[in-house]
Coordinates of C-alpha atoms (C1' of nucleotides) in Angstrom, one line a residue:
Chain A
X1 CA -5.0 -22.0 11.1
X2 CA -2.8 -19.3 13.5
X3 CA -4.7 -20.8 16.5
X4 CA -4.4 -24.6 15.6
X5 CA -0.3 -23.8 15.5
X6 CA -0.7 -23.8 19.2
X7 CA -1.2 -27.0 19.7
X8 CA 1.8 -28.7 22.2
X9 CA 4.5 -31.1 20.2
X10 CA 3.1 -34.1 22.0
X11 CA -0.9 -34.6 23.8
X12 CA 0.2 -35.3 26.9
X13 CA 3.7 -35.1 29.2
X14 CA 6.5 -37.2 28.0
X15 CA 6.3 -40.7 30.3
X16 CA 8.9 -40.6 32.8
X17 CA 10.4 -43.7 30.8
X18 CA 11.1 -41.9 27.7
X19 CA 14.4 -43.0 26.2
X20 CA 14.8 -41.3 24.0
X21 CA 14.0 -37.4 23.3
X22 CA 16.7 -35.2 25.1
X23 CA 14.4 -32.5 25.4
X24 CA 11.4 -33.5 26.4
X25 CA 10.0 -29.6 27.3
X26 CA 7.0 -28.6 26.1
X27 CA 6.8 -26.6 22.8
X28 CA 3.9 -25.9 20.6
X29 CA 4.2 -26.9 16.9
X30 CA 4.8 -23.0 15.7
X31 CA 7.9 -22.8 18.3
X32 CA 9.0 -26.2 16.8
X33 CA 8.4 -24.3 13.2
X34 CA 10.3 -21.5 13.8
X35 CA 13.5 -23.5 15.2
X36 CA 13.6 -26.8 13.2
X37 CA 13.6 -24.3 10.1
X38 CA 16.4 -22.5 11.0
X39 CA 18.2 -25.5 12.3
X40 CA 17.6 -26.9 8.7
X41 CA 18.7 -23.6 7.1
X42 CA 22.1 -22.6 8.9
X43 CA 23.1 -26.9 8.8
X44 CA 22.3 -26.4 4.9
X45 CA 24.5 -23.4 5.0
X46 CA 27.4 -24.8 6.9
X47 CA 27.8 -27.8 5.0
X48 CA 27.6 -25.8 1.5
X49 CA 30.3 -23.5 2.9
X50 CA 32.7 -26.3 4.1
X51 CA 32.4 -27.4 0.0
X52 CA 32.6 -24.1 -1.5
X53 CA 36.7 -25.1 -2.0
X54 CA 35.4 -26.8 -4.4
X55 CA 36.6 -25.8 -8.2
X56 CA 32.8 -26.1 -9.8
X57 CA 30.2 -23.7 -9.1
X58 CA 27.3 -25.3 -7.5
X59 CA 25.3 -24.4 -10.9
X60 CA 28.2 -26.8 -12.2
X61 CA 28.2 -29.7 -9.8
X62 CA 24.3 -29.8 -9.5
X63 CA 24.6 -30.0 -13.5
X64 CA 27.0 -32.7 -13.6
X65 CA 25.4 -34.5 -10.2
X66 CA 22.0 -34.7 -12.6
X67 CA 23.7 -36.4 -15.6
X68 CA 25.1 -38.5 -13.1
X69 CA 22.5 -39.4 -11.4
X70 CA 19.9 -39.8 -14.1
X71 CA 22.4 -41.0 -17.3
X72 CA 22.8 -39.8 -20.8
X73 CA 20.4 -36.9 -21.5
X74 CA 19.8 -34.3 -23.9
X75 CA 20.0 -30.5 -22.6
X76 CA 16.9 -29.2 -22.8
X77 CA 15.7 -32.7 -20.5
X78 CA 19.2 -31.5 -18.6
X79 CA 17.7 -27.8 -18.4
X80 CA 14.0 -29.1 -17.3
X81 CA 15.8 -31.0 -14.7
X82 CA 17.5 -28.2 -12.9
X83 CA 14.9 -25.5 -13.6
X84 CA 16.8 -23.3 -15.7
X85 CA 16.2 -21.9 -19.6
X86 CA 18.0 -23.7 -21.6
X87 CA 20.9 -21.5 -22.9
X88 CA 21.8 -20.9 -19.2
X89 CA 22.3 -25.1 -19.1
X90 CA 24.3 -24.1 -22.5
X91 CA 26.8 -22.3 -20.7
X92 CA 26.9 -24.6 -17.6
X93 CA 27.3 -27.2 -19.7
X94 CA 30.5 -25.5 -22.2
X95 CA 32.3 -25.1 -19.0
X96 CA 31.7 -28.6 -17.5
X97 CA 32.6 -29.9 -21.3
X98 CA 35.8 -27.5 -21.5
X99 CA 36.8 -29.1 -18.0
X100 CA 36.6 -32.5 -19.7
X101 CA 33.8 -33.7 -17.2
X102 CA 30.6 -34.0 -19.6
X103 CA 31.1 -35.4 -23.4
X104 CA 28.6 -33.8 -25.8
X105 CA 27.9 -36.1 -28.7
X106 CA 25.2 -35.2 -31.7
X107 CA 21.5 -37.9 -31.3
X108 CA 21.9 -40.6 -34.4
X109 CA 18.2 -40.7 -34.5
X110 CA 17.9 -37.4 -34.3
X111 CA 20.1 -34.6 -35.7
X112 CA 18.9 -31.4 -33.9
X113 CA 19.7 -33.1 -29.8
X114 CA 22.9 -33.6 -28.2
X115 CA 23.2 -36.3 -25.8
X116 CA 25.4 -35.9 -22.8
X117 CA 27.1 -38.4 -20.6
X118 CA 29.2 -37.6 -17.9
X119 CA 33.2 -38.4 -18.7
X120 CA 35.1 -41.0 -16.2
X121 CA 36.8 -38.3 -15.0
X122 CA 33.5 -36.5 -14.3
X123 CA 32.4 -39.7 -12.6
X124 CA 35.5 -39.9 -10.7
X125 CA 34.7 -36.2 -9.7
X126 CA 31.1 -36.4 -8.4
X127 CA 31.8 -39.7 -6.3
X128 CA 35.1 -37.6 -4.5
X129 CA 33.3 -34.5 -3.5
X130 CA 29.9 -36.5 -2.4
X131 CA 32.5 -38.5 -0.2
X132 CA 34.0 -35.2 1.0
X133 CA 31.0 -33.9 1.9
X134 CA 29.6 -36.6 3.4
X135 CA 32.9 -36.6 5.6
X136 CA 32.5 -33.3 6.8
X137 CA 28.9 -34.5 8.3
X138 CA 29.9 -38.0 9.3
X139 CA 32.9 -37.0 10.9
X140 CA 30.8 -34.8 14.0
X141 CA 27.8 -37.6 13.8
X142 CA 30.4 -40.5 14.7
X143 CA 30.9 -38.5 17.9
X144 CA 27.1 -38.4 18.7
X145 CA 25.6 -41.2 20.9
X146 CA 23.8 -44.1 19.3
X147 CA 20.3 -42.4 20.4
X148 CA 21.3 -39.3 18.5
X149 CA 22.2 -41.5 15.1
X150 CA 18.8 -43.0 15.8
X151 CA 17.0 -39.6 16.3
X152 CA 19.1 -38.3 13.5
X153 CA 17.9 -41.5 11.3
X154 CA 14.3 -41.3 12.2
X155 CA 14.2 -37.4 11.2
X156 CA 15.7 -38.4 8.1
X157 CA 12.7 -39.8 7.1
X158 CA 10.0 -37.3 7.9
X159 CA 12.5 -34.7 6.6
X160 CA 12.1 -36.8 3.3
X161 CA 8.1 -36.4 3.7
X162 CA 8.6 -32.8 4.6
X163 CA 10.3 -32.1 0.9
X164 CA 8.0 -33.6 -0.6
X165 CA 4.7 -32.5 0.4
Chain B
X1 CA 38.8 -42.1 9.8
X2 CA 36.9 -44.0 6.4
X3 CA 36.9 -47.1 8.2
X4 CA 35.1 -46.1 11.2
X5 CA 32.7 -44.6 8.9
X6 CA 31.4 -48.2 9.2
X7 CA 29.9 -48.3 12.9
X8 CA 26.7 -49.4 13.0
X9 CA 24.4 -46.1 14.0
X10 CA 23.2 -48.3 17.2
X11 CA 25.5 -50.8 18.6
X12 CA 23.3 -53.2 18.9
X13 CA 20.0 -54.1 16.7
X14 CA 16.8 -52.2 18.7
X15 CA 14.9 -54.3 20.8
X16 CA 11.7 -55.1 19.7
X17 CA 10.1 -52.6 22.4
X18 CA 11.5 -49.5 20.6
X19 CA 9.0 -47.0 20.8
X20 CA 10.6 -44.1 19.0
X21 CA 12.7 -44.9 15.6
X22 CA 10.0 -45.8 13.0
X23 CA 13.1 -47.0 10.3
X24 CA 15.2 -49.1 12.8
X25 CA 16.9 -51.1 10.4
X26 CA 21.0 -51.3 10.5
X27 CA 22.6 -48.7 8.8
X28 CA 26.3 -47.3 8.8
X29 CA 27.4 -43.8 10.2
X30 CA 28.3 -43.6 6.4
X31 CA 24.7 -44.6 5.0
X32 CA 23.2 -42.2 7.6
X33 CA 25.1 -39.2 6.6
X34 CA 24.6 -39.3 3.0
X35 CA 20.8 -39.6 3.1
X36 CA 20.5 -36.9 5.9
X37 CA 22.9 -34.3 4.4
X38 CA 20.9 -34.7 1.3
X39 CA 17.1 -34.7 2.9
X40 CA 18.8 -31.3 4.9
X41 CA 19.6 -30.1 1.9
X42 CA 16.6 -30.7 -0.3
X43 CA 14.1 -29.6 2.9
X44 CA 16.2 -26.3 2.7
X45 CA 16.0 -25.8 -0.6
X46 CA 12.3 -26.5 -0.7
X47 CA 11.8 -24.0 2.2
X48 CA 13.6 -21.2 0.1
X49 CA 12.0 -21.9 -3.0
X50 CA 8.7 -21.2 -0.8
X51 CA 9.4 -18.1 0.1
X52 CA 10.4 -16.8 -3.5
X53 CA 7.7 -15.0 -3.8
X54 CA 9.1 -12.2 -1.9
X55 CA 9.9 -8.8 -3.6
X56 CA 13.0 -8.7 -1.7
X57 CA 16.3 -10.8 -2.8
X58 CA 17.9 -13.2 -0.3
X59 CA 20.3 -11.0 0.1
X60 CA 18.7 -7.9 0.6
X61 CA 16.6 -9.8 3.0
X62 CA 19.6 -11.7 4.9
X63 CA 20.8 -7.8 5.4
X64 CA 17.7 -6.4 6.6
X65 CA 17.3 -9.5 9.5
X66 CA 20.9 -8.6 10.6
X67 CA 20.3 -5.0 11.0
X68 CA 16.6 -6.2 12.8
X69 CA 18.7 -8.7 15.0
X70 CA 21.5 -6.8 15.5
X71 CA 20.3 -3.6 15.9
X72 CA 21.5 0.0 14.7
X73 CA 24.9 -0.7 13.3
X74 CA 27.6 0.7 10.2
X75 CA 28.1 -0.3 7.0
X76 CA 31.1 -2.1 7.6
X77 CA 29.9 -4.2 10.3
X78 CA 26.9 -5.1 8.3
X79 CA 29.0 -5.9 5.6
X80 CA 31.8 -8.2 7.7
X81 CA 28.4 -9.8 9.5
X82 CA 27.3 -10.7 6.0
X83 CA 30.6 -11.9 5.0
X84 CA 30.0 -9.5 1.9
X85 CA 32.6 -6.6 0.6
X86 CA 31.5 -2.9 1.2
X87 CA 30.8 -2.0 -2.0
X88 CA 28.6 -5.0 -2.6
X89 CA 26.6 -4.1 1.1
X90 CA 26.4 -0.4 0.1
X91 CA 24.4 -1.6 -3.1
X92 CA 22.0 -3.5 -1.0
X93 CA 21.6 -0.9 1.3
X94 CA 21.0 1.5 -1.1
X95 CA 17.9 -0.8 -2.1
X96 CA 16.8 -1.2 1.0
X97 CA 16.6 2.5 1.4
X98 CA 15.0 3.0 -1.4
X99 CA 12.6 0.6 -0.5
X100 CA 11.9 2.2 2.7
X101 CA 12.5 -0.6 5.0
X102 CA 16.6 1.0 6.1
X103 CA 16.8 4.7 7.5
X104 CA 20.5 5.5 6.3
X105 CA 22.3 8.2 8.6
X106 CA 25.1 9.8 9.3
X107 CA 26.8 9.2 12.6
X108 CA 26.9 12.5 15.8
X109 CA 30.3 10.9 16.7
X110 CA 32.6 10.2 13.6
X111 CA 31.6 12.0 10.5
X112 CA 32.4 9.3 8.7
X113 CA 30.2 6.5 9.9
X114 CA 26.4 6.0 9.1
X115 CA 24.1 4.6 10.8
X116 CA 21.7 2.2 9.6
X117 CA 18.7 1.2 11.2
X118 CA 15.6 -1.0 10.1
X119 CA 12.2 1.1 9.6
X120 CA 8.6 0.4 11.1
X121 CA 8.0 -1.0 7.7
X122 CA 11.1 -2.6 7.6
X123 CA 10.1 -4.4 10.7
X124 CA 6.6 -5.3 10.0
X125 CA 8.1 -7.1 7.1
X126 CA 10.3 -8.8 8.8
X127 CA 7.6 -10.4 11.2
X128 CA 5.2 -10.8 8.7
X129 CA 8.1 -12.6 6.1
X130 CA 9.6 -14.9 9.0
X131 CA 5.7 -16.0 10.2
X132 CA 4.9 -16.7 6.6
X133 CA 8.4 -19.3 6.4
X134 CA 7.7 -20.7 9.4
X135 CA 3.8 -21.4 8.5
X136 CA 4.9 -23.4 5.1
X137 CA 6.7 -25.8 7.8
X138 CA 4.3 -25.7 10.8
X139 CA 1.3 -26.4 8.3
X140 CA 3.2 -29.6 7.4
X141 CA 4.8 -30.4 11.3
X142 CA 1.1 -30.1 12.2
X143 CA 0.1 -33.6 10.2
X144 CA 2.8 -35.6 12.3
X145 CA 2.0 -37.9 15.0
X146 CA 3.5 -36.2 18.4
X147 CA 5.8 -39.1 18.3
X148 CA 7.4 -37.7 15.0
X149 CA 7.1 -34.6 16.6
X150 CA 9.2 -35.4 19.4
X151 CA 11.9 -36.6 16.9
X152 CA 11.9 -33.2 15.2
X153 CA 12.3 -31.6 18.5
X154 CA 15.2 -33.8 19.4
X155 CA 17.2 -33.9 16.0
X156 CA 16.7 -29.7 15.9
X157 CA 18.9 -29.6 18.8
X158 CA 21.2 -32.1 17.6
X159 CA 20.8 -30.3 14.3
X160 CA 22.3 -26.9 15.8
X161 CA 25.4 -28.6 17.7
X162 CA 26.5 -29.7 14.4
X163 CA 26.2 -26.7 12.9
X164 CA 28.0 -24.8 16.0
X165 CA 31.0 -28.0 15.3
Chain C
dT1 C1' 48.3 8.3 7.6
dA2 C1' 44.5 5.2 8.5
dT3 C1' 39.6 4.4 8.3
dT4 C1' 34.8 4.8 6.4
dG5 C1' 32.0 5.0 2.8
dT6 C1' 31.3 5.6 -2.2
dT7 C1' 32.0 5.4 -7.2
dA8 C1' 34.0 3.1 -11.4
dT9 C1' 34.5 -1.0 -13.6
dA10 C1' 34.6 -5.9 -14.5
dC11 C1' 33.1 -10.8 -14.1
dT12 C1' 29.7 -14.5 -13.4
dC13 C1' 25.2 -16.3 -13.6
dT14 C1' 20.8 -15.8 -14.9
dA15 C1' 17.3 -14.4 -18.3
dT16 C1' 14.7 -13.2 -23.0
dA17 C1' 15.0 -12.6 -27.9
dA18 C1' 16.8 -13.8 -32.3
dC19 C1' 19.0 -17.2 -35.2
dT20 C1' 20.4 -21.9 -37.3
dA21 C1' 19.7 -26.6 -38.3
dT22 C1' 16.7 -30.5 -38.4
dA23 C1' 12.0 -32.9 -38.3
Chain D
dT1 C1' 5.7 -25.0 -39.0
dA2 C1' 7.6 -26.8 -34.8
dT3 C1' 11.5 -28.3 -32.1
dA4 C1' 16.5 -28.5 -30.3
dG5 C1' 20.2 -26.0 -29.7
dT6 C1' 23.1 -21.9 -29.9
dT7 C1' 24.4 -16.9 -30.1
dA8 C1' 23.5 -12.0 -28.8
dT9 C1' 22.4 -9.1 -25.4
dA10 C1' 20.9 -7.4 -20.9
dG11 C1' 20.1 -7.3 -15.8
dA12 C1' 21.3 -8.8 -11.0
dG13 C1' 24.8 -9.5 -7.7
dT14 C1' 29.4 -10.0 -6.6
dA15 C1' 34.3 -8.4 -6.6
dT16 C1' 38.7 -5.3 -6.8
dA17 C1' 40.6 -0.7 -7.5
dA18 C1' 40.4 4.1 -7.1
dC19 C1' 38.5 8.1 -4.8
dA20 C1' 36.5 11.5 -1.2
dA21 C1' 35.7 12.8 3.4
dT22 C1' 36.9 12.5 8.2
dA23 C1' 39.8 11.1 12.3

DNA sequence: TATTGTTATACTCTATAACTATA
DNA sequence: TATAGTTATAGAGTATAACAATA
C-alpha cells in the first residue's frame, strides 16, 4: 500500500479556472496525510486549551455532555458510553452530582439502577460552554472569506466520513 | 459579536455551476462552527485512539518528538517546550532512558545541565510511529475523489492559520 | 545567591477486585 | 446465580516543596 500513497491529490493539474482551492500545488496523498493530521491534531489541541478555564474536568463535561445529549440513563449505559469501567463513571458522576449538575434518582421498575438526568443548572452549563467554545472558533472563521467557510464547510463533511470509517 | 455569528457562510446562495462544495446549502458562521469544531475534535480523537497501541504514553511520546525535532537540549527546556513542571519531565525522562530511546548526559560546560538526546532507537521509533499515524489517515484520504482531496488540502491550510490565531 | 536537576510527597484519574442489594 | 452499583485499593501522571550540586 506504501507505493499507492504516492499517488498526486488530484489526476491531472488543477484547470486554470479553479475557484476555489488556494493551493493548488501538487502533493501526493501521504504528504496530504502527514499535514492534514497534524493540522487536525494541534486545532484539536488549541481549542481544548482555550476551554481548559473551565471548572469541570473534561472526564466531567464529556460525562455531563452524554446525559445531555442522549437523556436520562443509568450508569453503567453512562459508563459504556464514554468507555470507562464503571466505578470510574462512579466517581465522575459523585462530583458532577455534588456540583448539583446531574440528579441521581433510584429505577421504580427496577431497584438495583440509578437513573440520571442532567439538573437545569447542568443544562444551563453544557449550552454556555458549547457556546463559548464555539465562540472561540467562530470568532477567527467570521474573518475568513466566504470560499474559506465553504472549503471549511465542505471538509466538515468528509471529516465526518473520516471518523467514522 | 453573537449577532454577527449569523452571516450567511457565502453571501450569496452558490450558483448552480459550483464545482467544489458538495453540501452547499445556507448555513450560519454559527451552524458552521459548531459542526466543524466537533468533526475536528472527534477525527482527532479517533486518530489518537489509533495509535494506542503504542507502548509509549502520549506523553512520553510528545517528549521524545520534541527532543527529535528540537534537537539535543536540557531538562528544563524540554520541560517549558512541553509546558510540563521539571519534576514531572524528569519522570518521563527517566522512562525514556530506561527505555533506551533518550541518552541522558551531563553537560562539558555547566556541571549542572544534562544533555538529552534521542537514540538510534529512539529515532527509528519515531519514523516508524509517525508513518504508522499518518497511514490510518492516508489509507482513508486515498478513497476520496481528487475533488475531496483538493478540499482537504485547502481546509489544512486554513486549518493551521486558525490554530496560529 | 541564583540556577539546574532531583527526591519526597500528595492529588487526580484511571483501573481491578471485592462487596452489597436486588432480580 | 446474575446483574447494577458501590467501596477498597493500586498504578499512572501530574503538581508543589524541599534538597543537592554547581555557577
Amino acid at each position: 500500500m506504501s507505493e499507492s500513497l504516492t499517488a498526486p491529490t488530484s489526476p491531472a493539474p488543477a484547470p486554470a479556472s479553479a475557484p476555489v482551492a488556494p493551493h493548488p500545488k501538487r502533493r501526493t496523498v501521504a504528504e496530504l496525510s502527514h499535514d492534514f493530521r497534524l493540522a487536525n491534531g494541534r486545532l484539536a489541541r488549541r481549542v481544548r486549551q482555550e476551554q481548559a478555564d473551565n471548572e469541570l474536568t473534561s472526564g466531567q463535561f464529556s460525562a455531563l455532555g452524554a446525559v445531555f445529549r442522549l437523556g436520562p440513563m443509568t450508569l453503567s449505559a453512562l459508563s459504556e458510553e464514554e468507555r470507562v469501567t464503571p466505578p470510574s463513571m462512579n466517581r465522575t458522576v459523585n462530583a458532577l452530582v455534588e456540583a448539583g449538575l446531574v440528579n441521581r434518582a433510584g429505577s421504580a421498575e427496577d431497584g438495583r439502577k440509578v437513573v440520571l438526568t442532567v439538573t437545569d443548572t447542568g443544562m444551563t452549563l453544557v449550552r454556555e460552554t458549547r457556546r463559548r467554545r464555539d465562540d472561540w472558533i467562530a470568532t477567527r472563521i467570521l474573518k475568513l472569506t466566504p470560499e474559506q467557510r465553504q472549503t471549511l464547510a465542505a471538509a466538515t463533511e468528509i471529516m465526518k466520513e473520516l471518523a467514522n470509517s
